[in-house]
Short mmCIF file of N, CA, C and O in Angstrom, two decimals:
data_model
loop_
_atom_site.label_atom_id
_atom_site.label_comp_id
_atom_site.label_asym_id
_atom_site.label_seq_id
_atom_site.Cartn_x
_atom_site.Cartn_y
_atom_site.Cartn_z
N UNK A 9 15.45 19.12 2.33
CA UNK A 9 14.35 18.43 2.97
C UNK A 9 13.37 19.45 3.50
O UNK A 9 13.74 20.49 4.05
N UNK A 10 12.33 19.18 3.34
CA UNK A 10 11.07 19.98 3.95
C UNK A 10 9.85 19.14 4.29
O UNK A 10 9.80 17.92 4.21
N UNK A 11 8.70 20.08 4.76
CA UNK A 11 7.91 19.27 5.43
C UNK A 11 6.60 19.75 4.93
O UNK A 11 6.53 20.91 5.32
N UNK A 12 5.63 19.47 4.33
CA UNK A 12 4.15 20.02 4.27
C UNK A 12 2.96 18.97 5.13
O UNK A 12 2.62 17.79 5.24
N UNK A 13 2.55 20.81 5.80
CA UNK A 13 1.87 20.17 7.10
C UNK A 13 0.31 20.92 6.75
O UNK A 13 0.14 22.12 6.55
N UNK A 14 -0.68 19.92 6.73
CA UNK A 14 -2.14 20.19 7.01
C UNK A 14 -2.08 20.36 8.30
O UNK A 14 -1.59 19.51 9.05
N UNK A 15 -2.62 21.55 8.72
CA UNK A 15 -2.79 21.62 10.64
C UNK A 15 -4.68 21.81 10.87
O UNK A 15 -5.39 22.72 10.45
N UNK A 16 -5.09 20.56 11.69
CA UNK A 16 -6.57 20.92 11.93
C UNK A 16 -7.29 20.95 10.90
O UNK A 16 -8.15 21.83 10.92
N UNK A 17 -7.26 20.22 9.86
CA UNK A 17 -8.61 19.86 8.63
C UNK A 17 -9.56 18.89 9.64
O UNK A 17 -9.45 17.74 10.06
N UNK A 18 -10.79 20.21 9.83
CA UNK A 18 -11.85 19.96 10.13
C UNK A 18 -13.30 19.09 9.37
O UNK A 18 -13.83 19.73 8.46
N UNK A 19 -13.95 17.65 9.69
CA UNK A 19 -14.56 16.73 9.34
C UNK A 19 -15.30 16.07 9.66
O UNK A 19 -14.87 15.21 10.42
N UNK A 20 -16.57 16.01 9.38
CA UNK A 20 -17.63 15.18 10.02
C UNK A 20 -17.83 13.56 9.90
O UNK A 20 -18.39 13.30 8.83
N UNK A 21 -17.67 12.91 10.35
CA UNK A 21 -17.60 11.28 10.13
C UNK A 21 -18.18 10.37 11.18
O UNK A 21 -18.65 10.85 12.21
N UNK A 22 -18.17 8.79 10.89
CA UNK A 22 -18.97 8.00 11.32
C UNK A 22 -18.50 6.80 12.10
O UNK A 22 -19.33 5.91 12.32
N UNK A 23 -17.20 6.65 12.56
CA UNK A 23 -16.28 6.37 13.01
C UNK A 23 -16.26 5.37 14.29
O UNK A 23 -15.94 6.20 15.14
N UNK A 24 -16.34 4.50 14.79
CA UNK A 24 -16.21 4.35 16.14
C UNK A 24 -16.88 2.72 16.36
O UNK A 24 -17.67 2.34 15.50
N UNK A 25 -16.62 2.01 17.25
CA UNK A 25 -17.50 1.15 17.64
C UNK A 25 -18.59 0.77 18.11
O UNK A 25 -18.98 -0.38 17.91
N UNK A 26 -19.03 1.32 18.55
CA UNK A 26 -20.44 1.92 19.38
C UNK A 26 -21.74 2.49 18.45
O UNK A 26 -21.75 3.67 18.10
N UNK A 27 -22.42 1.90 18.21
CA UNK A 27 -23.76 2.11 17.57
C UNK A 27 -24.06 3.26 17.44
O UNK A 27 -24.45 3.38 16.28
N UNK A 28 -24.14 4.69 18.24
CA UNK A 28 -24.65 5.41 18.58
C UNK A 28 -23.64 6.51 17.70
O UNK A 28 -24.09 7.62 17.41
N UNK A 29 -22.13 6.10 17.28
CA UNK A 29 -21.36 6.80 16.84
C UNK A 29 -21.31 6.40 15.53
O UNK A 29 -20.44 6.92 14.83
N UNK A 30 -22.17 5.43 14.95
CA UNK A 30 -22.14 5.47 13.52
C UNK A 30 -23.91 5.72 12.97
O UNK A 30 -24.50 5.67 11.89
N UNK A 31 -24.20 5.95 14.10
CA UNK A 31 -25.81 6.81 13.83
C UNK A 31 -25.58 7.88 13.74
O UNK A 31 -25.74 8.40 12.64
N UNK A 32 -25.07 8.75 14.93
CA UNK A 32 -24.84 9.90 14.97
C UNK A 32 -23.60 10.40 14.24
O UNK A 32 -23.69 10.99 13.16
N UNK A 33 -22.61 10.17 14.77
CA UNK A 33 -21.30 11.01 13.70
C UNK A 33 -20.69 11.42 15.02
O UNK A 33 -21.10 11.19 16.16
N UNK A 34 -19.46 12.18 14.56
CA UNK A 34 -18.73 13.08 15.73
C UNK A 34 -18.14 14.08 14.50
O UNK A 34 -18.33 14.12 13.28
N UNK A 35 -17.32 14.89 15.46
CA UNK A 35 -16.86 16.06 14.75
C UNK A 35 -15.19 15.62 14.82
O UNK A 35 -14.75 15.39 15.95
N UNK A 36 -14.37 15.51 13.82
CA UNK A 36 -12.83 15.10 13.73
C UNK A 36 -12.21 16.43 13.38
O UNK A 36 -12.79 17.36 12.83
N UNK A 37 -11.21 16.39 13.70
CA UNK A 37 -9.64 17.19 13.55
C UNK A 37 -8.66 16.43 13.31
O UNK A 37 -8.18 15.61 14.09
N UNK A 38 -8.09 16.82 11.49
CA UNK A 38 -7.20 15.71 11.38
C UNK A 38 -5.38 16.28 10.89
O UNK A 38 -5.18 16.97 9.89
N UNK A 39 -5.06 16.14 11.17
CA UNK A 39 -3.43 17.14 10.75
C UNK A 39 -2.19 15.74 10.38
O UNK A 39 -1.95 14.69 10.96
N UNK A 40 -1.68 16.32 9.26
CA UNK A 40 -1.23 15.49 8.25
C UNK A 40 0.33 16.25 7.86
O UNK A 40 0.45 17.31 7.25
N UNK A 41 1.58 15.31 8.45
CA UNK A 41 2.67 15.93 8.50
C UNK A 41 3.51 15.15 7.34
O UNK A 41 3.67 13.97 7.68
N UNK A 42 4.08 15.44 6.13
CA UNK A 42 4.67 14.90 5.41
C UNK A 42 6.21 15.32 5.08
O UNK A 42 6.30 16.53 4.88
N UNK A 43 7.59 14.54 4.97
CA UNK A 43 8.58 15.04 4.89
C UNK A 43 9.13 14.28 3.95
O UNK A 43 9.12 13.06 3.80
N UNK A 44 9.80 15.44 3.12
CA UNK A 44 10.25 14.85 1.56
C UNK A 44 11.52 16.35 0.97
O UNK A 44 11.83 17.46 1.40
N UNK A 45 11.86 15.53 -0.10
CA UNK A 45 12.91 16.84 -0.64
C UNK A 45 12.17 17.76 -1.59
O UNK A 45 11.70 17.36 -2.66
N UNK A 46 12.07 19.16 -1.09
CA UNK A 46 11.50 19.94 -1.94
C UNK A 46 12.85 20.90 -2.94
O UNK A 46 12.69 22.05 -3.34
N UNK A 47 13.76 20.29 -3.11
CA UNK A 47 14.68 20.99 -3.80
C UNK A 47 14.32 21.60 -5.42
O UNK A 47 14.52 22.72 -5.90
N UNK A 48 13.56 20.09 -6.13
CA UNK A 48 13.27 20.33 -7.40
C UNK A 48 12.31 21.25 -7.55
O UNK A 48 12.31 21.94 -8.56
N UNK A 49 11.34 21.41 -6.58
CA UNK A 49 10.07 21.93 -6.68
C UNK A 49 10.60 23.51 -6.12
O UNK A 49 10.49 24.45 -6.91
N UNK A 50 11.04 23.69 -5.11
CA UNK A 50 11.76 24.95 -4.73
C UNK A 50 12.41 26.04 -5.85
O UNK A 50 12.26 27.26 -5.93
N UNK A 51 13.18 25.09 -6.68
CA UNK A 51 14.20 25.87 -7.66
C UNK A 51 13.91 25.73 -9.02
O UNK A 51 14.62 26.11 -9.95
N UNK A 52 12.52 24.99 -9.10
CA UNK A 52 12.16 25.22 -10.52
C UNK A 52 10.22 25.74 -10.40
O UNK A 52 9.48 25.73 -11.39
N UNK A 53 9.83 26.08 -9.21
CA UNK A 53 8.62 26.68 -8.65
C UNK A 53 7.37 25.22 -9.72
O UNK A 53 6.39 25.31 -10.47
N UNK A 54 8.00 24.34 -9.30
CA UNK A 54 7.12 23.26 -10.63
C UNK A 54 6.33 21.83 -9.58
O UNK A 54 6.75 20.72 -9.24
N UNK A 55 4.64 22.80 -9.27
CA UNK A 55 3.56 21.71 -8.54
C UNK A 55 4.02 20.58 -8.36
O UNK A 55 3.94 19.95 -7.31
N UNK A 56 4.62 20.19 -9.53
CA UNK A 56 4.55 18.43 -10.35
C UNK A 56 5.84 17.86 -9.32
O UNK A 56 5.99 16.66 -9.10
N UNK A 57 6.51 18.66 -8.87
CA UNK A 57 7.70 17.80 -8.13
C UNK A 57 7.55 18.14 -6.69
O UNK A 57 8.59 18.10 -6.03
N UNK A 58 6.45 18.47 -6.11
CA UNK A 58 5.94 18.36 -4.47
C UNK A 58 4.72 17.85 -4.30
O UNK A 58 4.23 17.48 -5.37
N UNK A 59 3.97 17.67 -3.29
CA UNK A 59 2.78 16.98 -3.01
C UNK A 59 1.93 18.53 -3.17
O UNK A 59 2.44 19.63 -2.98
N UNK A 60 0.94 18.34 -3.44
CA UNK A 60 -0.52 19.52 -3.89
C UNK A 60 -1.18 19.56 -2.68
O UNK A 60 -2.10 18.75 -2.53
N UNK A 61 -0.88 20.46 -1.63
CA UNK A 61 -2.06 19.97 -0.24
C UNK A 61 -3.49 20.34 -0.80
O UNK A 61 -4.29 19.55 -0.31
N UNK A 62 -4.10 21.22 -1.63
CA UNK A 62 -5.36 20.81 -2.16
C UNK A 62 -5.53 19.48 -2.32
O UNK A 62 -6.60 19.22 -1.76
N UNK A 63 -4.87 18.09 -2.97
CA UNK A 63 -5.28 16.99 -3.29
C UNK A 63 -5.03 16.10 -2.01
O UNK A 63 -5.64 15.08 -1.67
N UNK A 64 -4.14 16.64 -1.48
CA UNK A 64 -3.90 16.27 0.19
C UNK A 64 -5.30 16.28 0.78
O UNK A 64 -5.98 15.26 0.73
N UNK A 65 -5.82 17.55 1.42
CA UNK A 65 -7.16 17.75 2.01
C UNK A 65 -8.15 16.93 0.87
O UNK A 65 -8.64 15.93 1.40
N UNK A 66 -8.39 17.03 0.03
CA UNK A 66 -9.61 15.52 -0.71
C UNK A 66 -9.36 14.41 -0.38
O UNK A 66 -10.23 13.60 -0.03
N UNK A 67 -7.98 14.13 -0.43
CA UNK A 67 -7.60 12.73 0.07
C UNK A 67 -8.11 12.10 1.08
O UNK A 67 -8.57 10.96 1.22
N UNK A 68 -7.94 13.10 1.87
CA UNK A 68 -7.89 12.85 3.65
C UNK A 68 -10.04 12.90 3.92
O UNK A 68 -10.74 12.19 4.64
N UNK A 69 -10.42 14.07 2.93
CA UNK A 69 -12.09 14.18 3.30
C UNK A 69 -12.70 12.70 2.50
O UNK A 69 -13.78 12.25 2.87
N UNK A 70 -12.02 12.12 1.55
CA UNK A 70 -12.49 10.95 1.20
C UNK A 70 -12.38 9.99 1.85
O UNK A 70 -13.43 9.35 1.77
N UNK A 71 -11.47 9.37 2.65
CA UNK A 71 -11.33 8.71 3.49
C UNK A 71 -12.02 8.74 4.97
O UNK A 71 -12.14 7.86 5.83
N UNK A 72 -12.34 9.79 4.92
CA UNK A 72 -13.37 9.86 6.08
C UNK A 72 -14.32 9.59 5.93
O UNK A 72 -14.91 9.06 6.88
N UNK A 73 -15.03 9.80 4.65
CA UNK A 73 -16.28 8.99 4.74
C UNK A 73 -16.19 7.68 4.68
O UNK A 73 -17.21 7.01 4.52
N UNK A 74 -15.20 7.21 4.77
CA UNK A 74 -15.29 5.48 4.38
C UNK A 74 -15.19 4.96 6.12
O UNK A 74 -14.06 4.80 6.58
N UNK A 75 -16.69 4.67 7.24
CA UNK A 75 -16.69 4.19 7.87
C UNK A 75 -15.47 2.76 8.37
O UNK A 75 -15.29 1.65 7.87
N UNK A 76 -14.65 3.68 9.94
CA UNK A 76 -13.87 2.45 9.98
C UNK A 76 -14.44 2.47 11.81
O UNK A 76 -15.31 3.27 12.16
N UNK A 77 -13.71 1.35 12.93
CA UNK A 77 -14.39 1.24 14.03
C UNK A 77 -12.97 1.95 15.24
O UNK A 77 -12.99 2.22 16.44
N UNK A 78 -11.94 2.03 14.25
CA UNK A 78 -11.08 2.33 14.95
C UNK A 78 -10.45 3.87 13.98
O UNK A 78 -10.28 4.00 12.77
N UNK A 79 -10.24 4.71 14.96
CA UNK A 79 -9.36 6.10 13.93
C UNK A 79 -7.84 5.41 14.06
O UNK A 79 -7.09 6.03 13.31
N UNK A 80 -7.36 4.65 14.55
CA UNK A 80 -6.15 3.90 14.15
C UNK A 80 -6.42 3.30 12.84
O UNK A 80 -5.61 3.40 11.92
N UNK A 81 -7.34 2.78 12.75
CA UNK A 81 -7.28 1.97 11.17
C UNK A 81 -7.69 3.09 10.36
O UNK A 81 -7.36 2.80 9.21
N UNK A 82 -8.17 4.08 10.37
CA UNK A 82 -8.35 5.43 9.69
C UNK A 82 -7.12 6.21 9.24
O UNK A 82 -7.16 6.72 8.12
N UNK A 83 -5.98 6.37 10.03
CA UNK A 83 -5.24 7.04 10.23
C UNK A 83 -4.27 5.84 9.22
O UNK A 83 -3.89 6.28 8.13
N UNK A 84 -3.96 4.67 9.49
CA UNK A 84 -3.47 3.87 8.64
C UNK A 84 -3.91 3.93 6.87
O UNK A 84 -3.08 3.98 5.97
N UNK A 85 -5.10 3.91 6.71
CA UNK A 85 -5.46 3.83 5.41
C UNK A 85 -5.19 5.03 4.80
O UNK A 85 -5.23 4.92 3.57
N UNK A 86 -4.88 6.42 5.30
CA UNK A 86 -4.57 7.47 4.84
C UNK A 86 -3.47 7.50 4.66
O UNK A 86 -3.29 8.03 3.57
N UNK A 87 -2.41 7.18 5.17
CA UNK A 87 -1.00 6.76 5.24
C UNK A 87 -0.63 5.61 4.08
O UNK A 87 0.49 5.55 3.58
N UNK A 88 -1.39 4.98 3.82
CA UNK A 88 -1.42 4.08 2.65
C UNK A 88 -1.93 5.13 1.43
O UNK A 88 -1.52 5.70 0.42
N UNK A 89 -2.79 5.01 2.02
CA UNK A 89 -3.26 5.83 0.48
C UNK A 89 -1.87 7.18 -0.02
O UNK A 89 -1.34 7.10 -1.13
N UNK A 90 -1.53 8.17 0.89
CA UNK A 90 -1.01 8.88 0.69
C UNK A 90 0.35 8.41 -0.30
O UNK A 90 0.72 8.87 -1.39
N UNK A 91 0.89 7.40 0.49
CA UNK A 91 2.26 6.59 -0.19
C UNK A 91 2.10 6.10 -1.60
O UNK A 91 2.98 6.18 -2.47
N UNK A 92 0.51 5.44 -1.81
CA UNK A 92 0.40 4.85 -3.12
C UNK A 92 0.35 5.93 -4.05
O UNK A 92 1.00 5.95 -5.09
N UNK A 93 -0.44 6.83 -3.65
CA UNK A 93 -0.73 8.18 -4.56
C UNK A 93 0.60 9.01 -5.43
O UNK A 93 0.76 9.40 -6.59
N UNK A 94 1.52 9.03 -4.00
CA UNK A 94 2.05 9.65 -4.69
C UNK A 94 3.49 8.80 -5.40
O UNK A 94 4.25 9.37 -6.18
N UNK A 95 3.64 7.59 -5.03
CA UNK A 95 4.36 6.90 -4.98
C UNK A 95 4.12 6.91 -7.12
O UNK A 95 5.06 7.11 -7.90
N UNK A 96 3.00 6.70 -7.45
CA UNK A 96 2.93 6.94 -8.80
C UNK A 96 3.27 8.18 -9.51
O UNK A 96 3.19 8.26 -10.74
N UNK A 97 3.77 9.43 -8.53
CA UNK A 97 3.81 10.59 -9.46
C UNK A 97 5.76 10.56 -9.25
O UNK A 97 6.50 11.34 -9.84
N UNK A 98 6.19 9.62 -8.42
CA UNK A 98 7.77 9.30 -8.46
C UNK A 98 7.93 10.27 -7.25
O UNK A 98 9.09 10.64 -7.06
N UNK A 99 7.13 10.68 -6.52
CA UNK A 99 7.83 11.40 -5.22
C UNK A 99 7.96 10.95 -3.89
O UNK A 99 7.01 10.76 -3.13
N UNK A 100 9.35 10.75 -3.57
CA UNK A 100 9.81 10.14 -2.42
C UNK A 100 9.33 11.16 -1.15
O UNK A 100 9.63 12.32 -0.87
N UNK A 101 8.48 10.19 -0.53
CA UNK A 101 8.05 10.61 0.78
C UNK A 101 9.19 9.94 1.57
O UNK A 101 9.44 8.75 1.36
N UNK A 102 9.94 10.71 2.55
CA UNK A 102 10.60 10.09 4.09
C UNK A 102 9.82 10.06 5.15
O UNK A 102 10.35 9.43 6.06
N UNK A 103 8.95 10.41 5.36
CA UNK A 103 7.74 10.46 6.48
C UNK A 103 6.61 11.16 6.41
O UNK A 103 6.34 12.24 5.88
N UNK A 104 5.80 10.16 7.21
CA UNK A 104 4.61 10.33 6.84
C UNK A 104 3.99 10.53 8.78
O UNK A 104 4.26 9.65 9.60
N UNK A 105 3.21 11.74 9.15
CA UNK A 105 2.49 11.50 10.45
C UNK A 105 1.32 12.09 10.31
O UNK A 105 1.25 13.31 10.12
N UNK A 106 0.02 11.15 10.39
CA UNK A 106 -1.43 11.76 10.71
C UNK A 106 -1.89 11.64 12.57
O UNK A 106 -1.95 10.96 13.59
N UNK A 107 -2.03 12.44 12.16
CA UNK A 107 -2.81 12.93 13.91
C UNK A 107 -4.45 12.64 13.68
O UNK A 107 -4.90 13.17 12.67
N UNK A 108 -5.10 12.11 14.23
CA UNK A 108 -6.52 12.48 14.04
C UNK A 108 -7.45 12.37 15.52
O UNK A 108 -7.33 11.54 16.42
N UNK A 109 -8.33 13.41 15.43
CA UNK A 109 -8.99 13.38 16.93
C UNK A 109 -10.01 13.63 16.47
O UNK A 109 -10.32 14.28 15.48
N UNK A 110 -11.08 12.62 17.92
CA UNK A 110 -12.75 12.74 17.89
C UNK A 110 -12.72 13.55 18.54
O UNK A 110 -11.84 13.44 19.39
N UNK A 111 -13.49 14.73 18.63
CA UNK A 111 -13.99 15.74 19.51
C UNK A 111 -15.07 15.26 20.11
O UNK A 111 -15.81 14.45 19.56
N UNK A 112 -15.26 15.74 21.34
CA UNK A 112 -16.56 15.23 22.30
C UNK A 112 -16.31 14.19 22.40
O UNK A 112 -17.44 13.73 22.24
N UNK A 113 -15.33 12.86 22.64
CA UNK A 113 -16.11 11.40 22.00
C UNK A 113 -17.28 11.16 23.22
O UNK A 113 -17.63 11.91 24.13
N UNK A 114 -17.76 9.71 22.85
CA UNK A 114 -18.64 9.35 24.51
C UNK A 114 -18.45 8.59 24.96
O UNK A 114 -18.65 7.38 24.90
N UNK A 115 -17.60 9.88 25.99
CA UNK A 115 -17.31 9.04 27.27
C UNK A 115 -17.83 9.88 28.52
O UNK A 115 -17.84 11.11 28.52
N UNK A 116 -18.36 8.96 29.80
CA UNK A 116 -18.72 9.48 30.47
C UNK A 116 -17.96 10.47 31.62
O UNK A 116 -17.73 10.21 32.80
N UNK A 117 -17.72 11.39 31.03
CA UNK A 117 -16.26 12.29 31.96
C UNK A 117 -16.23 13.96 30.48
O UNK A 117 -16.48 14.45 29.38
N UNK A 118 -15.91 13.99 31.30
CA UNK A 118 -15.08 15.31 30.78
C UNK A 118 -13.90 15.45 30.14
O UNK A 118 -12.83 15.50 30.76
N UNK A 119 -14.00 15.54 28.74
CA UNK A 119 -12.90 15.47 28.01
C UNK A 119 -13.16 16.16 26.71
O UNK A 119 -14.16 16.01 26.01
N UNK A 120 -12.43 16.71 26.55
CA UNK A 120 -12.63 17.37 25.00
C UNK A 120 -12.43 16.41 23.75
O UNK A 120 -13.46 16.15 23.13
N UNK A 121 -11.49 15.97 23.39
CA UNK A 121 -11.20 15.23 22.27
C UNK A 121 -10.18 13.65 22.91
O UNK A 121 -9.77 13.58 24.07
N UNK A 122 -9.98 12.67 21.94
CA UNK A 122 -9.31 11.76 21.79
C UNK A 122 -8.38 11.47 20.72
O UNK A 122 -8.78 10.94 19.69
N UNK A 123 -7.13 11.79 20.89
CA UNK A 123 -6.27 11.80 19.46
C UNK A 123 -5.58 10.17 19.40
O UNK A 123 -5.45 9.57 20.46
N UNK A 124 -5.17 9.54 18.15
CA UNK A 124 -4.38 9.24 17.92
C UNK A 124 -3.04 9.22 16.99
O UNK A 124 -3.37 9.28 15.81
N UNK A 125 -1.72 9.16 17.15
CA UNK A 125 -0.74 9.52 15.80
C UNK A 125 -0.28 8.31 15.49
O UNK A 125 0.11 7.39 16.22
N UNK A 126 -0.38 8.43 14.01
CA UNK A 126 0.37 7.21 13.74
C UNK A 126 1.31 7.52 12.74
O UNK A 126 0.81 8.03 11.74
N UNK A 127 2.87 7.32 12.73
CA UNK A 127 4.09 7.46 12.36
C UNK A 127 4.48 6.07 11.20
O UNK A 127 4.35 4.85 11.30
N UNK A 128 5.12 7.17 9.88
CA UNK A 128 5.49 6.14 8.96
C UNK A 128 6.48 6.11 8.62
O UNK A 128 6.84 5.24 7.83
#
């Protein structure tokens, strides 16, 4: 068993409920934890039997542009998507965790970012 982890894929998006955050944009940080058996891929050094984090990071920058009002429902559709994707190349995912945070959001206070994780 092993784990491939995107840490901090940095993203500009349109995200949020508030008018002003799908005019403007915010700046996201998104980290993408996946756990599966890398035995085949380990002992025969063969792409085809682990997940590609190159196609990982497209995955994840495509989905960001697809305006949602909540990064919970963001964080869900990546988690879907991820399962269907690879679910066609026959590789058993055991877990799936995206993290994703607005940086700056607006709120009136002092805060750096707003994360949420959602666990599969």
């Amino acid at each position: 068993m092993g784990k491939i982890i995107l840490d901090n894929i940095r993203l500009f998006g349109f995200h949020g409920c508030l008018s002003e955050e799908k005019r403007i944009g915010s700046h996201y940080t998104v980290n993408i934890e996946i756990e599966l058996d890398f035995n085949e891929a380990s002992t025969h050094d063969n792409l085809s039997k682990t997940i590609d984090y190159v196609n990982l990071y497209y995955l994840v920058k495509e989905e960001m542009k697809i305006h949602s009002k909540l990064i919970e429902h963001l964080a869900q559709r990546i988690i879907q998507r991820i399962k269907k994707k690879y679910k066609e190349f026959l590789i058993e995912i055991k877990h799936i965790k995206v993290k994703i945070c607005k940086e700056n959001p607006p709120i009136q206070g002092n805060i750096d970012r707003v994360c949420v994780i959602l666990n599969d």
